[in-house]
Short mmCIF file of N, CA and C in Angstrom, two decimals:
data_model
loop_
_atom_site.label_atom_id
_atom_site.label_comp_id
_atom_site.label_asym_id
_atom_site.label_seq_id
_atom_site.Cartn_x
_atom_site.Cartn_y
_atom_site.Cartn_z
N MET A 1 0.85 -1.13 -0.08
CA MET A 1 -0.06 0.02 0.00
C MET A 1 0.66 1.24 0.06
N THR A 2 0.46 2.15 -0.66
CA THR A 2 1.20 3.49 -0.69
C THR A 2 0.99 4.17 0.44
N THR A 3 1.79 5.17 0.78
CA THR A 3 1.63 6.05 1.69
C THR A 3 0.23 6.83 1.72
N ALA A 4 -0.22 7.38 0.42
CA ALA A 4 -1.51 7.76 0.40
C ALA A 4 -2.56 6.94 0.54
N GLY A 5 -2.37 5.63 0.19
CA GLY A 5 -3.42 4.77 0.59
C GLY A 5 -3.71 4.32 1.99
N ALA A 6 -2.44 4.50 2.73
CA ALA A 6 -2.68 4.25 4.26
C ALA A 6 -3.59 5.05 4.95
N ASN A 7 -3.77 6.40 4.31
CA ASN A 7 -4.89 7.46 4.84
C ASN A 7 -6.08 7.54 4.08
N ASP A 8 -6.28 6.46 3.34
CA ASP A 8 -7.69 6.68 2.57
C ASP A 8 -8.86 6.64 3.34
N TRP A 9 -8.95 6.27 4.61
CA TRP A 9 -9.78 6.22 5.42
C TRP A 9 -10.43 7.83 5.99
N GLN A 10 -9.20 8.44 5.99
CA GLN A 10 -9.30 9.79 6.44
C GLN A 10 -10.07 10.78 5.21
N THR A 11 -9.97 10.45 4.03
CA THR A 11 -10.57 11.15 2.97
C THR A 11 -11.70 10.58 2.37
N ASP A 12 -12.09 9.09 2.88
CA ASP A 12 -13.29 8.41 2.40
C ASP A 12 -13.67 7.45 3.58
N ARG A 13 -14.29 8.22 4.60
CA ARG A 13 -14.65 7.52 5.85
C ARG A 13 -15.85 6.46 5.57
N VAL A 14 -16.67 6.80 4.79
CA VAL A 14 -17.69 5.97 4.48
C VAL A 14 -17.41 4.77 3.63
N GLY A 15 -16.82 5.05 2.56
CA GLY A 15 -16.39 3.87 1.73
C GLY A 15 -15.37 2.94 2.32
N THR A 16 -14.47 3.48 3.13
CA THR A 16 -13.66 2.67 3.78
C THR A 16 -14.35 1.84 4.97
N ALA A 17 -15.36 2.45 5.52
CA ALA A 17 -15.91 1.72 6.58
C ALA A 17 -16.98 0.65 6.05
N LEU A 18 -17.42 0.88 4.83
CA LEU A 18 -18.13 -0.24 4.18
C LEU A 18 -17.18 -1.27 3.68
N ARG A 19 -15.99 -1.03 3.34
CA ARG A 19 -14.99 -1.98 2.98
C ARG A 19 -14.14 -2.73 4.34
N GLY A 20 -14.64 -2.10 5.29
CA GLY A 20 -13.95 -2.92 6.47
C GLY A 20 -12.47 -2.22 6.56
N ALA A 21 -12.12 -1.08 6.22
CA ALA A 21 -10.79 -0.58 6.24
C ALA A 21 -10.78 0.88 6.96
N ASN A 22 -11.72 1.01 7.61
CA ASN A 22 -11.74 2.37 8.39
C ASN A 22 -11.26 2.02 9.74
N PRO A 23 -9.91 2.30 10.25
CA PRO A 23 -9.52 1.73 11.52
C PRO A 23 -10.36 2.46 12.62
N THR A 24 -11.11 3.32 12.39
CA THR A 24 -11.68 4.14 13.62
C THR A 24 -13.13 3.50 14.03
N VAL A 25 -13.74 2.65 13.04
CA VAL A 25 -14.76 2.00 13.28
C VAL A 25 -14.78 0.89 14.34
N LEU A 26 -15.79 1.24 15.03
CA LEU A 26 -16.07 0.19 16.46
C LEU A 26 -16.77 -0.92 16.05
N THR A 27 -18.08 -0.47 15.43
CA THR A 27 -18.71 -1.58 15.09
C THR A 27 -20.03 -1.13 14.08
N PRO A 28 -20.55 -1.79 13.36
CA PRO A 28 -21.65 -1.40 12.64
C PRO A 28 -22.87 -1.41 13.27
N MET A 29 -23.81 -0.51 13.11
CA MET A 29 -25.05 -0.26 13.64
C MET A 29 -26.16 -0.29 12.85
N PRO A 30 -27.47 -0.13 13.27
CA PRO A 30 -28.56 -0.18 12.17
C PRO A 30 -28.66 1.01 11.36
N GLY A 31 -28.17 2.13 11.85
CA GLY A 31 -28.02 3.48 11.06
C GLY A 31 -26.83 4.01 10.65
N GLY A 32 -25.86 3.13 10.61
CA GLY A 32 -24.45 3.47 10.03
C GLY A 32 -23.28 2.82 10.78
N PHE A 33 -22.31 3.36 11.20
CA PHE A 33 -21.05 2.84 11.84
C PHE A 33 -20.58 3.71 12.88
N ALA A 34 -20.38 3.15 14.13
CA ALA A 34 -20.10 3.86 15.40
C ALA A 34 -18.34 3.79 14.91
N ALA A 35 -17.86 5.02 15.32
CA ALA A 35 -16.52 5.19 15.23
C ALA A 35 -15.92 5.91 16.38
N ILE A 36 -14.86 5.69 16.90
CA ILE A 36 -14.13 6.61 17.73
C ILE A 36 -13.42 7.74 17.10
N GLY A 37 -13.47 8.92 17.72
CA GLY A 37 -13.03 10.04 17.05
C GLY A 37 -11.48 10.04 16.95
N ASP A 38 -10.92 10.85 15.92
CA ASP A 38 -9.71 10.82 15.54
C ASP A 38 -8.85 11.50 16.82
N VAL A 39 -9.50 12.42 17.52
CA VAL A 39 -8.86 13.29 18.60
C VAL A 39 -9.83 12.81 19.86
N GLN A 40 -8.93 12.59 20.74
CA GLN A 40 -9.53 12.12 22.16
C GLN A 40 -9.27 13.12 23.41
N PHE A 41 -9.32 14.47 23.16
CA PHE A 41 -9.03 15.54 24.12
C PHE A 41 -10.06 15.39 25.20
N LEU A 42 -11.28 14.99 24.76
CA LEU A 42 -12.43 14.60 25.60
C LEU A 42 -12.62 13.13 25.44
N PRO A 43 -12.15 12.43 26.29
CA PRO A 43 -11.89 10.98 26.18
C PRO A 43 -13.37 10.24 25.87
N GLY A 44 -13.50 9.54 24.95
CA GLY A 44 -14.88 8.58 24.78
C GLY A 44 -15.32 9.62 23.48
N TYR A 45 -15.03 10.20 22.90
CA TYR A 45 -15.54 11.10 21.65
C TYR A 45 -15.78 10.00 20.70
N CYS A 46 -17.00 9.98 20.10
CA CYS A 46 -17.20 9.05 18.97
C CYS A 46 -17.90 9.84 17.90
N VAL A 47 -18.24 9.26 16.67
CA VAL A 47 -18.91 9.67 15.57
C VAL A 47 -19.73 8.62 15.05
N LEU A 48 -20.95 8.91 14.69
CA LEU A 48 -21.98 7.86 14.00
C LEU A 48 -21.57 8.37 12.37
N ILE A 49 -21.24 7.44 11.75
CA ILE A 49 -21.10 7.65 10.06
C ILE A 49 -22.02 6.81 9.48
N THR A 50 -22.69 7.46 8.50
CA THR A 50 -23.68 6.93 7.68
C THR A 50 -23.04 5.84 6.87
N ASP A 51 -23.90 4.85 6.46
CA ASP A 51 -23.64 3.92 5.69
C ASP A 51 -24.07 4.01 4.24
N ARG A 52 -24.43 5.16 3.94
CA ARG A 52 -24.91 5.56 2.68
C ARG A 52 -24.07 6.51 1.93
N PRO A 53 -23.08 5.94 0.94
CA PRO A 53 -22.37 6.84 0.31
C PRO A 53 -23.20 7.97 -0.52
N GLY A 54 -22.42 9.04 -0.65
CA GLY A 54 -23.04 10.29 -1.18
C GLY A 54 -24.27 10.97 -0.39
N VAL A 55 -24.66 10.29 0.74
CA VAL A 55 -25.72 11.12 1.49
C VAL A 55 -24.78 12.03 2.61
N ASP A 56 -25.10 13.33 2.29
CA ASP A 56 -24.43 14.43 3.13
C ASP A 56 -25.30 15.13 4.26
N ARG A 57 -26.68 14.81 4.21
CA ARG A 57 -27.54 15.33 5.17
C ARG A 57 -28.65 14.26 5.56
N LEU A 58 -29.23 14.44 6.60
CA LEU A 58 -30.21 13.67 7.16
C LEU A 58 -31.48 13.51 6.22
N SER A 59 -31.81 14.73 5.62
CA SER A 59 -33.06 14.91 4.93
C SER A 59 -32.90 14.11 3.56
N LEU A 60 -31.78 13.53 3.17
CA LEU A 60 -31.66 12.77 1.97
C LEU A 60 -31.96 11.30 2.13
N LEU A 61 -32.04 10.89 3.53
CA LEU A 61 -32.63 9.51 3.77
C LEU A 61 -34.03 9.35 3.68
N PRO A 62 -34.46 8.34 3.29
CA PRO A 62 -35.75 8.06 3.52
C PRO A 62 -36.31 7.90 4.92
N TYR A 63 -37.47 8.23 5.39
CA TYR A 63 -37.91 8.36 6.78
C TYR A 63 -37.28 7.21 7.70
N ASP A 64 -37.56 5.76 7.10
CA ASP A 64 -37.22 4.78 7.95
C ASP A 64 -35.51 4.72 8.41
N GLU A 65 -34.84 5.03 7.15
CA GLU A 65 -33.60 5.26 7.55
C GLU A 65 -32.90 6.47 8.40
N ARG A 66 -33.70 7.47 8.18
CA ARG A 66 -33.43 8.69 9.16
C ARG A 66 -33.63 7.97 10.52
N ALA A 67 -34.83 7.28 11.00
CA ALA A 67 -35.37 6.90 12.13
C ALA A 67 -34.00 6.09 12.70
N ALA A 68 -33.47 5.14 11.70
CA ALA A 68 -32.49 4.27 12.12
C ALA A 68 -31.29 4.97 12.42
N PHE A 69 -30.93 5.90 11.83
CA PHE A 69 -29.79 6.64 12.07
C PHE A 69 -29.93 7.50 13.33
N LEU A 70 -30.85 8.21 13.27
CA LEU A 70 -31.07 9.11 14.72
C LEU A 70 -31.14 8.01 15.91
N THR A 71 -31.85 6.85 15.91
CA THR A 71 -31.53 5.75 16.76
C THR A 71 -30.41 5.42 17.17
N SER A 72 -29.61 5.07 16.30
CA SER A 72 -28.17 4.66 16.34
C SER A 72 -27.35 5.76 17.02
N MET A 73 -27.67 6.87 16.77
CA MET A 73 -27.01 7.89 17.40
C MET A 73 -27.33 8.07 18.69
N ASP A 74 -28.69 8.00 19.17
CA ASP A 74 -29.01 7.85 20.72
C ASP A 74 -28.30 6.73 21.33
N ILE A 75 -28.17 5.55 20.60
CA ILE A 75 -27.58 4.33 21.10
C ILE A 75 -26.31 4.63 21.55
N LEU A 76 -25.50 5.20 20.49
CA LEU A 76 -24.01 5.54 20.65
C LEU A 76 -23.88 6.50 21.80
N GLY A 77 -24.82 7.53 21.95
CA GLY A 77 -24.54 8.41 23.08
C GLY A 77 -24.75 7.65 24.32
N GLU A 78 -25.73 6.85 24.45
CA GLU A 78 -25.98 6.05 25.71
C GLU A 78 -24.77 5.42 26.14
N ALA A 79 -24.15 4.50 25.03
CA ALA A 79 -22.96 3.61 25.25
C ALA A 79 -21.72 4.58 25.79
N VAL A 80 -21.49 5.81 25.01
CA VAL A 80 -20.51 6.65 25.45
C VAL A 80 -20.82 7.36 27.02
N GLU A 81 -22.10 7.44 27.15
CA GLU A 81 -22.33 8.08 28.58
C GLU A 81 -21.94 6.91 29.65
N THR A 82 -22.39 5.65 29.31
CA THR A 82 -21.96 4.50 30.15
C THR A 82 -20.54 4.34 30.69
N VAL A 83 -19.74 4.51 29.60
CA VAL A 83 -18.29 4.15 29.56
C VAL A 83 -17.77 5.34 30.34
N CYS A 84 -17.93 6.61 29.84
CA CYS A 84 -17.38 7.70 30.42
C CYS A 84 -17.71 7.77 31.82
N SER A 85 -18.65 7.82 32.21
CA SER A 85 -19.29 7.97 33.45
C SER A 85 -18.64 6.97 34.52
N ALA A 86 -18.35 5.84 34.08
CA ALA A 86 -17.87 4.67 34.85
C ALA A 86 -16.05 5.04 34.75
N ARG A 87 -15.61 5.45 33.81
CA ARG A 87 -14.17 5.89 33.71
C ARG A 87 -13.57 7.15 34.71
N ASP A 88 -14.63 7.98 34.81
CA ASP A 88 -14.40 9.49 35.07
C ASP A 88 -15.40 9.97 36.00
N ALA A 89 -15.12 10.22 37.28
CA ALA A 89 -16.25 10.57 38.05
C ALA A 89 -16.55 12.27 37.65
N ALA A 90 -15.65 12.63 37.04
CA ALA A 90 -16.01 14.17 36.57
C ALA A 90 -16.90 14.27 35.28
N PHE A 91 -17.39 13.03 34.84
CA PHE A 91 -18.26 13.05 33.64
C PHE A 91 -19.26 13.88 33.98
N ARG A 92 -19.75 14.71 32.91
CA ARG A 92 -20.97 15.83 33.04
C ARG A 92 -22.17 15.37 32.20
N ARG A 93 -22.09 15.09 30.82
CA ARG A 93 -22.87 14.69 29.94
C ARG A 93 -22.49 14.39 28.67
N VAL A 94 -23.45 13.86 27.91
CA VAL A 94 -23.18 13.99 26.40
C VAL A 94 -23.92 14.91 25.71
N ASN A 95 -22.96 15.40 24.66
CA ASN A 95 -23.64 16.44 23.68
C ASN A 95 -23.61 15.44 22.34
N LEU A 96 -24.85 15.57 21.58
CA LEU A 96 -24.99 14.98 20.21
C LEU A 96 -25.31 16.05 19.40
N GLU A 97 -24.65 16.15 18.16
CA GLU A 97 -24.73 17.01 17.17
C GLU A 97 -24.72 16.40 15.66
N ILE A 98 -25.51 16.95 14.91
CA ILE A 98 -25.15 16.64 13.39
C ILE A 98 -25.04 18.31 12.67
N LEU A 99 -23.73 18.27 12.29
CA LEU A 99 -23.44 19.52 11.86
C LEU A 99 -23.11 19.42 10.17
N GLY A 100 -22.27 18.68 9.90
CA GLY A 100 -21.77 18.53 8.35
C GLY A 100 -21.14 19.66 7.54
N ASN A 101 -20.75 20.73 8.38
CA ASN A 101 -20.05 21.95 7.74
C ASN A 101 -18.75 21.67 7.19
N THR A 102 -18.18 20.70 7.52
CA THR A 102 -16.81 20.52 7.09
C THR A 102 -16.55 19.10 6.28
N ASP A 103 -17.07 18.07 6.88
CA ASP A 103 -17.15 16.87 6.20
C ASP A 103 -18.49 16.58 5.30
N ALA A 104 -18.23 16.15 4.12
CA ALA A 104 -19.42 16.00 3.26
C ALA A 104 -20.12 14.81 3.26
N PHE A 105 -20.28 14.31 4.52
CA PHE A 105 -21.11 12.95 4.55
C PHE A 105 -21.75 13.18 5.82
N LEU A 106 -22.97 12.49 5.84
CA LEU A 106 -23.99 12.52 7.05
C LEU A 106 -23.02 11.82 8.17
N HIS A 107 -23.03 12.52 9.36
CA HIS A 107 -22.39 11.77 10.45
C HIS A 107 -22.94 12.74 11.54
N ALA A 108 -22.85 12.03 12.93
CA ALA A 108 -23.22 12.81 14.14
C ALA A 108 -21.90 12.56 15.16
N HIS A 109 -21.76 13.75 15.80
CA HIS A 109 -20.80 13.78 16.74
C HIS A 109 -21.42 13.29 18.44
N VAL A 110 -20.82 12.60 18.92
CA VAL A 110 -21.02 12.34 20.16
C VAL A 110 -20.05 12.67 21.21
N TRP A 111 -20.13 13.65 21.84
CA TRP A 111 -19.18 14.39 22.69
C TRP A 111 -19.41 14.12 24.29
N PRO A 112 -18.42 13.41 24.80
CA PRO A 112 -18.66 13.44 26.27
C PRO A 112 -18.28 14.64 26.74
N ARG A 113 -18.74 15.13 27.99
CA ARG A 113 -18.44 16.32 28.58
C ARG A 113 -17.98 16.21 29.93
N TYR A 114 -17.15 16.80 30.43
CA TYR A 114 -16.59 16.70 31.77
C TYR A 114 -16.27 18.01 32.67
N ASP A 115 -16.55 17.96 33.99
CA ASP A 115 -16.35 19.04 34.85
C ASP A 115 -14.88 19.58 34.81
N TRP A 116 -13.97 18.73 34.50
CA TRP A 116 -12.46 19.33 34.41
C TRP A 116 -12.29 19.99 33.30
N GLU A 117 -13.30 20.24 32.47
CA GLU A 117 -13.03 21.20 31.23
C GLU A 117 -12.96 22.52 31.73
N GLY A 118 -13.47 22.85 32.99
CA GLY A 118 -13.72 24.27 33.49
C GLY A 118 -15.18 24.89 33.12
N GLU A 119 -15.62 25.54 33.97
CA GLU A 119 -16.97 26.16 33.72
C GLU A 119 -17.19 26.93 32.37
N GLU A 120 -16.03 27.64 32.00
CA GLU A 120 -16.17 28.33 30.94
C GLU A 120 -16.13 27.46 29.83
N LEU A 121 -15.70 26.45 29.33
CA LEU A 121 -15.72 25.55 28.38
C LEU A 121 -16.89 24.67 28.30
N ALA A 122 -16.98 24.02 29.72
CA ALA A 122 -18.13 23.06 29.90
C ALA A 122 -19.34 23.47 29.42
N ARG A 123 -19.69 24.72 29.59
CA ARG A 123 -21.01 25.47 29.17
C ARG A 123 -21.01 25.78 27.73
N MET A 124 -20.23 25.67 27.05
CA MET A 124 -19.91 25.97 25.56
C MET A 124 -20.06 24.93 24.77
N PRO A 125 -20.36 25.26 23.45
CA PRO A 125 -20.23 23.97 22.46
C PRO A 125 -18.76 23.42 22.49
N VAL A 126 -18.47 22.30 22.19
CA VAL A 126 -17.06 21.64 22.27
C VAL A 126 -16.27 22.45 21.35
N TRP A 127 -16.43 23.21 20.27
CA TRP A 127 -15.92 23.80 19.11
C TRP A 127 -15.27 25.03 19.70
N ALA A 128 -15.67 25.53 21.15
CA ALA A 128 -15.09 26.45 21.81
C ALA A 128 -13.64 26.10 22.24
N HIS A 129 -13.43 24.78 22.45
CA HIS A 129 -11.93 24.21 23.01
C HIS A 129 -10.81 25.04 22.10
N PRO A 130 -9.72 25.20 22.45
CA PRO A 130 -8.69 25.89 21.81
C PRO A 130 -8.21 25.10 20.64
N ARG A 131 -7.94 25.54 19.38
CA ARG A 131 -7.66 24.92 18.25
C ARG A 131 -6.52 23.91 18.39
N ALA A 132 -5.69 24.16 19.16
CA ALA A 132 -4.51 23.27 19.54
C ALA A 132 -4.85 22.12 20.14
N ARG A 133 -5.88 21.98 20.81
CA ARG A 133 -6.41 20.70 21.10
C ARG A 133 -6.67 19.85 20.07
N TRP A 134 -7.27 20.30 19.01
CA TRP A 134 -7.58 19.41 17.78
C TRP A 134 -6.53 18.79 17.00
N SER A 135 -5.42 19.16 17.29
CA SER A 135 -4.31 18.48 16.58
C SER A 135 -3.06 18.06 17.52
N ASP A 136 -3.38 18.15 18.84
CA ASP A 136 -2.49 17.70 19.76
C ASP A 136 -2.12 16.37 19.68
N PRO A 137 -0.73 16.06 19.49
CA PRO A 137 -0.40 14.56 19.27
C PRO A 137 -0.61 13.77 20.49
N ALA A 138 -0.77 14.40 21.70
CA ALA A 138 -0.64 13.85 22.92
C ALA A 138 -2.09 13.17 23.05
N THR A 139 -3.20 13.78 22.40
CA THR A 139 -4.61 13.16 22.62
C THR A 139 -5.14 12.63 21.32
N ALA A 140 -4.19 12.54 20.36
CA ALA A 140 -4.65 11.75 19.11
C ALA A 140 -4.97 10.38 19.16
N LEU A 141 -5.90 9.79 18.38
CA LEU A 141 -6.10 8.30 18.51
C LEU A 141 -5.09 7.60 18.27
N SER A 142 -4.74 6.70 19.21
CA SER A 142 -3.46 5.90 19.12
C SER A 142 -3.88 4.50 19.80
N PRO A 143 -2.88 3.62 19.81
CA PRO A 143 -3.05 2.34 20.50
C PRO A 143 -3.14 2.43 22.00
N GLU A 144 -2.84 3.56 22.55
CA GLU A 144 -3.16 3.87 24.03
C GLU A 144 -4.66 3.84 24.16
N HIS A 145 -5.60 3.83 23.23
CA HIS A 145 -7.00 3.88 23.30
C HIS A 145 -7.65 2.59 22.99
N ASP A 146 -6.92 1.48 23.05
CA ASP A 146 -7.39 0.43 22.48
C ASP A 146 -8.27 -0.01 23.62
N GLU A 147 -8.18 0.09 24.98
CA GLU A 147 -8.97 -0.27 26.07
C GLU A 147 -10.33 0.50 25.96
N LEU A 148 -10.10 1.86 25.61
CA LEU A 148 -11.29 2.53 25.63
C LEU A 148 -12.16 2.00 24.45
N ARG A 149 -11.68 1.76 23.28
CA ARG A 149 -12.32 1.33 22.27
C ARG A 149 -13.13 0.00 22.67
N ASP A 150 -12.37 -0.73 23.23
CA ASP A 150 -13.11 -2.11 23.76
C ASP A 150 -14.16 -1.85 24.59
N GLU A 151 -14.21 -1.10 25.56
CA GLU A 151 -15.27 -0.48 26.34
C GLU A 151 -16.25 -0.04 25.81
N LEU A 152 -16.07 0.78 24.62
CA LEU A 152 -17.19 1.41 24.00
C LEU A 152 -17.74 0.39 23.09
N THR A 153 -17.21 -0.59 22.53
CA THR A 153 -17.73 -1.47 21.74
C THR A 153 -18.61 -2.24 22.49
N ALA A 154 -18.11 -2.67 23.64
CA ALA A 154 -18.86 -3.58 24.54
C ALA A 154 -20.21 -3.14 25.07
N ALA A 155 -20.23 -1.56 25.22
CA ALA A 155 -21.26 -0.86 25.82
C ALA A 155 -22.35 -0.69 24.62
N ILE A 156 -21.80 -0.35 23.18
CA ILE A 156 -22.84 -0.33 22.01
C ILE A 156 -23.43 -1.49 21.96
N ASP A 157 -22.70 -2.74 21.93
CA ASP A 157 -23.32 -4.03 21.92
C ASP A 157 -24.36 -4.27 23.06
N ALA A 158 -24.26 -3.92 24.35
CA ALA A 158 -24.95 -4.14 25.35
C ALA A 158 -26.35 -3.24 25.13
N VAL A 159 -26.19 -2.01 24.75
CA VAL A 159 -27.52 -1.08 24.63
C VAL A 159 -27.97 -1.68 23.27
N LEU A 160 -27.56 -2.13 22.36
CA LEU A 160 -28.12 -2.47 21.25
C LEU A 160 -29.01 -3.74 21.53
N ARG A 161 -28.25 -4.74 22.51
CA ARG A 161 -29.20 -6.09 22.81
C ARG A 161 -30.27 -5.57 23.80
N SER A 162 -30.17 -4.67 24.66
CA SER A 162 -31.21 -4.26 25.55
C SER A 162 -32.30 -3.26 24.77
N ALA A 163 -31.91 -2.77 23.60
CA ALA A 163 -33.03 -1.97 22.78
C ALA A 163 -33.89 -2.86 22.03
N SER A 164 -33.55 -4.23 21.90
CA SER A 164 -34.16 -5.06 20.93
C SER A 164 -34.98 -6.18 21.60
#
């Protein structure tokens, strides 16, 4: 594989998820793919990625697929809450967002929020965090997050089982 090929998942997250080649994917879900975020400055950050190539907004899905996507977002949010609240007593809540202003594919951000962020940041959207946090190598997704990945995957599976 060429160097460019090694990072295809960063430019084609949906296609590589469908091919099983996106290393951030935790597990498939009824409405897409649960993935752990590239950055982990808020440990447990996840993204729900659509499984429909070319779909860049929720309104392009038929209603039953919209419902599946939104339900999967909710399940992923519950799983993130379960894991993060067990790992960190300073866990505050989960924020769910569908924005789509940067990446041209339907996806939902699932952000755990913590009291240790400080009142100024914890009360604001996550996007208020300093830009340096978004590219800090110390919190970039790495093998150090493998245990977190495993816990998130197990929690997603548990919520999916209890929801069925």
